[in-house]
PDB file of C-alpha atoms in Angstrom:
ATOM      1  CA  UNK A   1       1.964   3.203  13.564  1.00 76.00           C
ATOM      2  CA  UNK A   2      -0.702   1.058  11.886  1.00 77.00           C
ATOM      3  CA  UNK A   3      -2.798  -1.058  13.718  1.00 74.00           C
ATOM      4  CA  UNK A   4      -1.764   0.027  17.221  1.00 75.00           C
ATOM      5  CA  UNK A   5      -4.387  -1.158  18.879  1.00 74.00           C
ATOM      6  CA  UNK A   6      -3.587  -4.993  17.504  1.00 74.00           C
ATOM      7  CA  UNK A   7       0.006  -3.812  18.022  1.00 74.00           C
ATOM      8  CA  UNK A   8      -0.856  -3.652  21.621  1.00 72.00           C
ATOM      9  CA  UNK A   9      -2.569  -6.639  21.715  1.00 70.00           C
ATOM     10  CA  UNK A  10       0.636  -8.698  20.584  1.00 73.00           C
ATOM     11  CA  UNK A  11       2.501  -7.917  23.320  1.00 77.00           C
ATOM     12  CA  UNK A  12       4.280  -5.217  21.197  1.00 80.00           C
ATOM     13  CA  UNK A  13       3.915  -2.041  23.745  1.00 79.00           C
ATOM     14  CA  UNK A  14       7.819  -2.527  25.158  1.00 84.00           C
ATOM     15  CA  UNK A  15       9.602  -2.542  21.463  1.00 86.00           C
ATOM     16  CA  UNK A  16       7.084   0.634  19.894  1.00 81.00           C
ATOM     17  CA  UNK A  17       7.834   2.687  23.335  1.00 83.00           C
ATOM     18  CA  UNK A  18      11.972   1.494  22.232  1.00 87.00           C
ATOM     19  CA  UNK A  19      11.061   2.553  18.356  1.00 87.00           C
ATOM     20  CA  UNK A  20      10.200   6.016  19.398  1.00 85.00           C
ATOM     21  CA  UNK A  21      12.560   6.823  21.750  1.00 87.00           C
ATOM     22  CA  UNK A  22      15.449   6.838  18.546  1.00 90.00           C
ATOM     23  CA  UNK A  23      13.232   9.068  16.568  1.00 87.00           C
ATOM     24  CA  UNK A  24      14.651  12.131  16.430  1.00 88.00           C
ATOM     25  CA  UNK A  25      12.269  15.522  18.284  1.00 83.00           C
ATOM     26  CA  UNK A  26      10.043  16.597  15.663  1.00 81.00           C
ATOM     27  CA  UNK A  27       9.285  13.993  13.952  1.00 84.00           C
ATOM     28  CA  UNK A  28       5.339  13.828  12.854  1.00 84.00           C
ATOM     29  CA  UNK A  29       3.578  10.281  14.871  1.00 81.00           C
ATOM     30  CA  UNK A  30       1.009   8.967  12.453  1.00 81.00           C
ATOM     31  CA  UNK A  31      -1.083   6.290  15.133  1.00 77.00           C
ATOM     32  CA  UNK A  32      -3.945   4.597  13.190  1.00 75.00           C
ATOM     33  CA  UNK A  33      -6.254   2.348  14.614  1.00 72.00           C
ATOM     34  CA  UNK A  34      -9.737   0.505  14.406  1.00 68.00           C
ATOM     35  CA  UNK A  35     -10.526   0.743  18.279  1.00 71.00           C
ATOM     36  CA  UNK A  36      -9.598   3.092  20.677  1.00 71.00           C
ATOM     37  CA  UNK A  37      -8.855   1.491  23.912  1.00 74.00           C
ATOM     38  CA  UNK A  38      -7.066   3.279  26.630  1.00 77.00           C
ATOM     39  CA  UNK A  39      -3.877   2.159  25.836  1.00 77.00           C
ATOM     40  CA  UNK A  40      -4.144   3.365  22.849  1.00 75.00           C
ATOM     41  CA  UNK A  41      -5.428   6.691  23.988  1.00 77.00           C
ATOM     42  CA  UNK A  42      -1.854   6.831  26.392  1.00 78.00           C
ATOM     43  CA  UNK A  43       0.034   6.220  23.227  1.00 76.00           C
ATOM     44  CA  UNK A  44      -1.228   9.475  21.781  1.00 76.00           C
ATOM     45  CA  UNK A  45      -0.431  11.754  24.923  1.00 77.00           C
ATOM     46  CA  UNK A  46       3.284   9.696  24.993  1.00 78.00           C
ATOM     47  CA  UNK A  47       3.718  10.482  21.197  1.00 78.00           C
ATOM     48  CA  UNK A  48       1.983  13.581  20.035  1.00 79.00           C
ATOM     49  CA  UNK A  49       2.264  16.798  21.533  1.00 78.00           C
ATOM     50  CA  UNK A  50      -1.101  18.017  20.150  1.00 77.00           C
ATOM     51  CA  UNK A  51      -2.695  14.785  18.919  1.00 76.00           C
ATOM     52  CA  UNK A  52      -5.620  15.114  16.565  1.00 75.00           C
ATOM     53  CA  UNK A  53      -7.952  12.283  16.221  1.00 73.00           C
ATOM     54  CA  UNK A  54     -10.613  11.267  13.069  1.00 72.00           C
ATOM     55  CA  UNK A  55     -13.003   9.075  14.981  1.00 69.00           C
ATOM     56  CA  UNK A  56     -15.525   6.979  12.940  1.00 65.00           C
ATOM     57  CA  UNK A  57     -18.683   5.706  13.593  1.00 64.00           C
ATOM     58  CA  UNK A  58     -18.979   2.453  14.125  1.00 58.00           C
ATOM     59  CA  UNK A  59     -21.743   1.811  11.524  1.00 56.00           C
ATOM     60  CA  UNK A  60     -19.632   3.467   8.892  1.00 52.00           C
ATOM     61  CA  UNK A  61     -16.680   0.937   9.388  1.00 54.00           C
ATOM     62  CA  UNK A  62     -18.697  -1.634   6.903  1.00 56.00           C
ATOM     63  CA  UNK A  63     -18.118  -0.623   3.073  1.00 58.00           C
ATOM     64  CA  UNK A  64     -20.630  -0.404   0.770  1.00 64.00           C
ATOM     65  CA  UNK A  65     -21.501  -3.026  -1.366  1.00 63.00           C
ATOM     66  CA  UNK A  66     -19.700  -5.602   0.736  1.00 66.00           C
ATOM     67  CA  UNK A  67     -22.204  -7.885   2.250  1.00 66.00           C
ATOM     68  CA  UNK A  68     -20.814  -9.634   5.884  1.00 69.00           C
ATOM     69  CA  UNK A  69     -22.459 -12.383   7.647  1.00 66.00           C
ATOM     70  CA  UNK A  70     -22.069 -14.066  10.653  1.00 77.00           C
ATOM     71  CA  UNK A  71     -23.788 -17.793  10.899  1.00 80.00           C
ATOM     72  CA  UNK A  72     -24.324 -19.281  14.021  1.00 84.00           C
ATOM     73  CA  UNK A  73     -23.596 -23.042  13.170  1.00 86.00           C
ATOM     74  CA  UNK A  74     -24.306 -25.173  16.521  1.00 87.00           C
ATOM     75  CA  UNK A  75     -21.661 -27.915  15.028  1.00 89.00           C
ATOM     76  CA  UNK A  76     -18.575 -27.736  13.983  1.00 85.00           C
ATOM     77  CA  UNK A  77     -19.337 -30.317  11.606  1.00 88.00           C
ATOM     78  CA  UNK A  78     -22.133 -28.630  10.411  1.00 89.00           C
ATOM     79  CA  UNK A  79     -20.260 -25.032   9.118  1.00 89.00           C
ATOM     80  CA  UNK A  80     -18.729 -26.584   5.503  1.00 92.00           C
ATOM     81  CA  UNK A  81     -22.406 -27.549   4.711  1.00 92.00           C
ATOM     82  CA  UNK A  82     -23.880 -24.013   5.744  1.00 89.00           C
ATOM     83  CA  UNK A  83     -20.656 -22.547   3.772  1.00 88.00           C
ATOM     84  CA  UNK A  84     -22.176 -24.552   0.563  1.00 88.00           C
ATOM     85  CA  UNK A  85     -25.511 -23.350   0.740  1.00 88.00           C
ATOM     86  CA  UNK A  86     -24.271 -19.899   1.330  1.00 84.00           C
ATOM     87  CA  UNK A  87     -22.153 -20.006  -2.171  1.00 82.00           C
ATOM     88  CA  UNK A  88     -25.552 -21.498  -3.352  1.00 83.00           C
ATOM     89  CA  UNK A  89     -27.563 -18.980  -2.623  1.00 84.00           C
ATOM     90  CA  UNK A  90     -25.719 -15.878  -3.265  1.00 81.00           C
ATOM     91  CA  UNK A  91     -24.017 -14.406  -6.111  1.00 79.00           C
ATOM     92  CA  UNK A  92     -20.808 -13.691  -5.640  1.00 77.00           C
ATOM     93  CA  UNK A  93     -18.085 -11.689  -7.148  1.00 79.00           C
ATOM     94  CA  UNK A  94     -14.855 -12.641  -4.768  1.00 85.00           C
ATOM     95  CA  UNK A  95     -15.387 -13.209  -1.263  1.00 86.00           C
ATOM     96  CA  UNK A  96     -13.170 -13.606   1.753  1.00 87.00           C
ATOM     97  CA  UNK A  97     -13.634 -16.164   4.352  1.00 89.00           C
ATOM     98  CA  UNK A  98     -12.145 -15.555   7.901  1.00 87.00           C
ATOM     99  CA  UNK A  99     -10.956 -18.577  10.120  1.00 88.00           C
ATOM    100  CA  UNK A 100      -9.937 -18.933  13.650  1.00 84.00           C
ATOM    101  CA  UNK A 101      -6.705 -20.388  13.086  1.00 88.00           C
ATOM    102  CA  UNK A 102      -4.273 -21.433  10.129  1.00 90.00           C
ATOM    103  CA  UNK A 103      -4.759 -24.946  10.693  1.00 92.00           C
ATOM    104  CA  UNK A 104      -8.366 -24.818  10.048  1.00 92.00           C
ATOM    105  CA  UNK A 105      -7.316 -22.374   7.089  1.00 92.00           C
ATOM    106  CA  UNK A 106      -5.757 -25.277   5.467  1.00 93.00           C
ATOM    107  CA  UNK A 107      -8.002 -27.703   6.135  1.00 94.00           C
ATOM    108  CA  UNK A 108     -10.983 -25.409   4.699  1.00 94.00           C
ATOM    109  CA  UNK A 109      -9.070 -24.864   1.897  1.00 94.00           C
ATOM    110  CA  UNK A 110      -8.662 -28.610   1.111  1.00 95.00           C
ATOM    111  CA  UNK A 111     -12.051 -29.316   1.722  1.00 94.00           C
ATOM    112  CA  UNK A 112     -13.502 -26.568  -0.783  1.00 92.00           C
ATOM    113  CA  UNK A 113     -10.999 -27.757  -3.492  1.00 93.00           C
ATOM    114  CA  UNK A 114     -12.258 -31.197  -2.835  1.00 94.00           C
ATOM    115  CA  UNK A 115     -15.797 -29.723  -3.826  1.00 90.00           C
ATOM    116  CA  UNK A 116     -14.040 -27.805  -6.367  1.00 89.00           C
ATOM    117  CA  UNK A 117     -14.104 -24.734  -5.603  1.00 87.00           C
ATOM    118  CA  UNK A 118     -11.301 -22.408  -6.919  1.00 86.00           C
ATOM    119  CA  UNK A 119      -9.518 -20.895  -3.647  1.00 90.00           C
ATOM    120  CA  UNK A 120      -7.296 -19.251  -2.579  1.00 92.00           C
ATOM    121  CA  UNK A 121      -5.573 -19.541   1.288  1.00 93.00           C
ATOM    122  CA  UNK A 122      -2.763 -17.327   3.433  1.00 90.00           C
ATOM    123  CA  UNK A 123      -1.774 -16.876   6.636  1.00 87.00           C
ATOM    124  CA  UNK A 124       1.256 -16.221   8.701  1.00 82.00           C
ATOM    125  CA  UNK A 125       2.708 -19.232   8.399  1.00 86.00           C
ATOM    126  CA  UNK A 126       3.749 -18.276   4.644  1.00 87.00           C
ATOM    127  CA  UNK A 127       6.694 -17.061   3.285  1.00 89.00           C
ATOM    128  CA  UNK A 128       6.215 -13.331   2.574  1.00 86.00           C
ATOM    129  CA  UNK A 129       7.349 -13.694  -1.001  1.00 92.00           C
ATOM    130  CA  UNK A 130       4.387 -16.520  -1.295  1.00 91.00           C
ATOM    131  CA  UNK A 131       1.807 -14.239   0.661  1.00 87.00           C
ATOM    132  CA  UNK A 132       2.424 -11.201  -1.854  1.00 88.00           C
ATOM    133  CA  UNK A 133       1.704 -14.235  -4.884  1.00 92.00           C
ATOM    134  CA  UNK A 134      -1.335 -15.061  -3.705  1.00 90.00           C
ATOM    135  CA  UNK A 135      -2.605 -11.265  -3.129  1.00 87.00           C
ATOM    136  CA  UNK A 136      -1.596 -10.466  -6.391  1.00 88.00           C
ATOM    137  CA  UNK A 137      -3.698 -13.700  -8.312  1.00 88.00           C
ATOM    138  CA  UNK A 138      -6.449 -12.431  -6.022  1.00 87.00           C
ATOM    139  CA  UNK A 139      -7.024  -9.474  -6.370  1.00 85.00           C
ATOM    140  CA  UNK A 140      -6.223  -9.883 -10.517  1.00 86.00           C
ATOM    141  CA  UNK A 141      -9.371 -12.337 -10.313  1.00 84.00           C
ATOM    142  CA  UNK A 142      -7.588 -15.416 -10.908  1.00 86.00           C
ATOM    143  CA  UNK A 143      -8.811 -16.857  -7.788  1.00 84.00           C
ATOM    144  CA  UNK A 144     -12.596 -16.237  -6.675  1.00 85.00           C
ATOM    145  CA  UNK A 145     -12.222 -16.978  -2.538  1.00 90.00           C
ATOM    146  CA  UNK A 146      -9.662 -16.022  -0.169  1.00 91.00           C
ATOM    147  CA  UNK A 147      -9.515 -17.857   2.958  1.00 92.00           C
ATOM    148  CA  UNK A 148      -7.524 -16.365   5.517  1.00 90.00           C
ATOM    149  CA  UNK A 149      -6.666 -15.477   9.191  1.00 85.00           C
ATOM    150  CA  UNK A 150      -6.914 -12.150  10.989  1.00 75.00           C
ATOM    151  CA  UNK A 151      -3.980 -11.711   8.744  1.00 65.00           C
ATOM    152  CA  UNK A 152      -5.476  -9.763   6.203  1.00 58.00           C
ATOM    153  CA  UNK A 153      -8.419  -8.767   8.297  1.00 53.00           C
ATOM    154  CA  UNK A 154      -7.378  -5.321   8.278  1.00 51.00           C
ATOM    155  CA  UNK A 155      -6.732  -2.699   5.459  1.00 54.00           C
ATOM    156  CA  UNK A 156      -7.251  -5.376   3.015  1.00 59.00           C
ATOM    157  CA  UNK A 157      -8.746  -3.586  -0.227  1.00 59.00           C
ATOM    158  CA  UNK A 158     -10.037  -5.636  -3.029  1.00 61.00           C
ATOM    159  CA  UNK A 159     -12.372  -3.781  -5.143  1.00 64.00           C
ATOM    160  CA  UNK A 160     -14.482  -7.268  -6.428  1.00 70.00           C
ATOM    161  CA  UNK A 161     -14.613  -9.019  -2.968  1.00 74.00           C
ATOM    162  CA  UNK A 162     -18.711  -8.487  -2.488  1.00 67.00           C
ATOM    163  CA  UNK A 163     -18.884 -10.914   0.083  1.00 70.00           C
ATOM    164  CA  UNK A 164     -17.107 -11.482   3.698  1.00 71.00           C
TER     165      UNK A 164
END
């Protein structure tokens, strides 16, 4: 079970307890996730019979050579400009940019082709067939930015992106 903890989250607890229940006995529980909450901790004693866990500092969560930042922008008006003068400022391979929600996805996306920009955009809202399209131009380089949701916030593995 990947991403249990977001799993949990989503309201998802009822139909994973249901999932395992038709397993058959036996059968090896794989439970991966970023935080350990307490729920998540219960899953483990409901599922495993001798649960063994790989905890990871949090420090060691960040990749190397991936530079994150977090801007505090007092205006929402003000957070395309301070996006600019990042892209300025720093070179940049392929970079990700995370948004609240897919409406301001799309209109981020808009606005950075407007200053033409060469992006890239998915969320949930997408067909899977589409989502898998853009991933692939991605991460073959033809597009420079992603701009996503908490979609692909998680697992995703691009060997350019050097910025987040």
């Amino acid at each position: 079970l990947d991403e249990a903890d977001e799993m949990l989250n989503r309201g998802f607890k009822e139909q994973v307890y249901d999932i395992y229940r038709y397993l058959p006995p036996g059968t090896q529980v794989v439970l991966v996730s970023a935080t350990m909450p307490y729920e998540v901790l219960e899953m483990t004693h409901k599922f495993m019979s001798k649960p063994f866990r790989v905890l990871v500092k949090r420090d060691e969560l960040t990749l190397e050579g991936i530079k994150q930042f977090f801007v505090a922008v007092e205006r929402e008006q003000w957070k395309f400009d301070t996006l600019c003068d990042l892209y300025d400022t720093l070179t940049i391979t392929q970079a990700v940019i995370f948004c609240n929600t897919k409406q301001k996805v799309d209109w981020l996306t808009q606005k950075m082709r407007d200053a033409n920009f060469t992006v890239a955009a998915i969320h949930g809202d997408m067909p899977q067939k589409e989502r898998d399209a853009i991933m692939a131009q991605f991460r073959s380089g033809a597009s420079r930015v992603l701009i996503s949701t908490d979609l692909w916030g998680r697992g995703l593995d691009v060997q350019q992106v050097s910025l987040v």
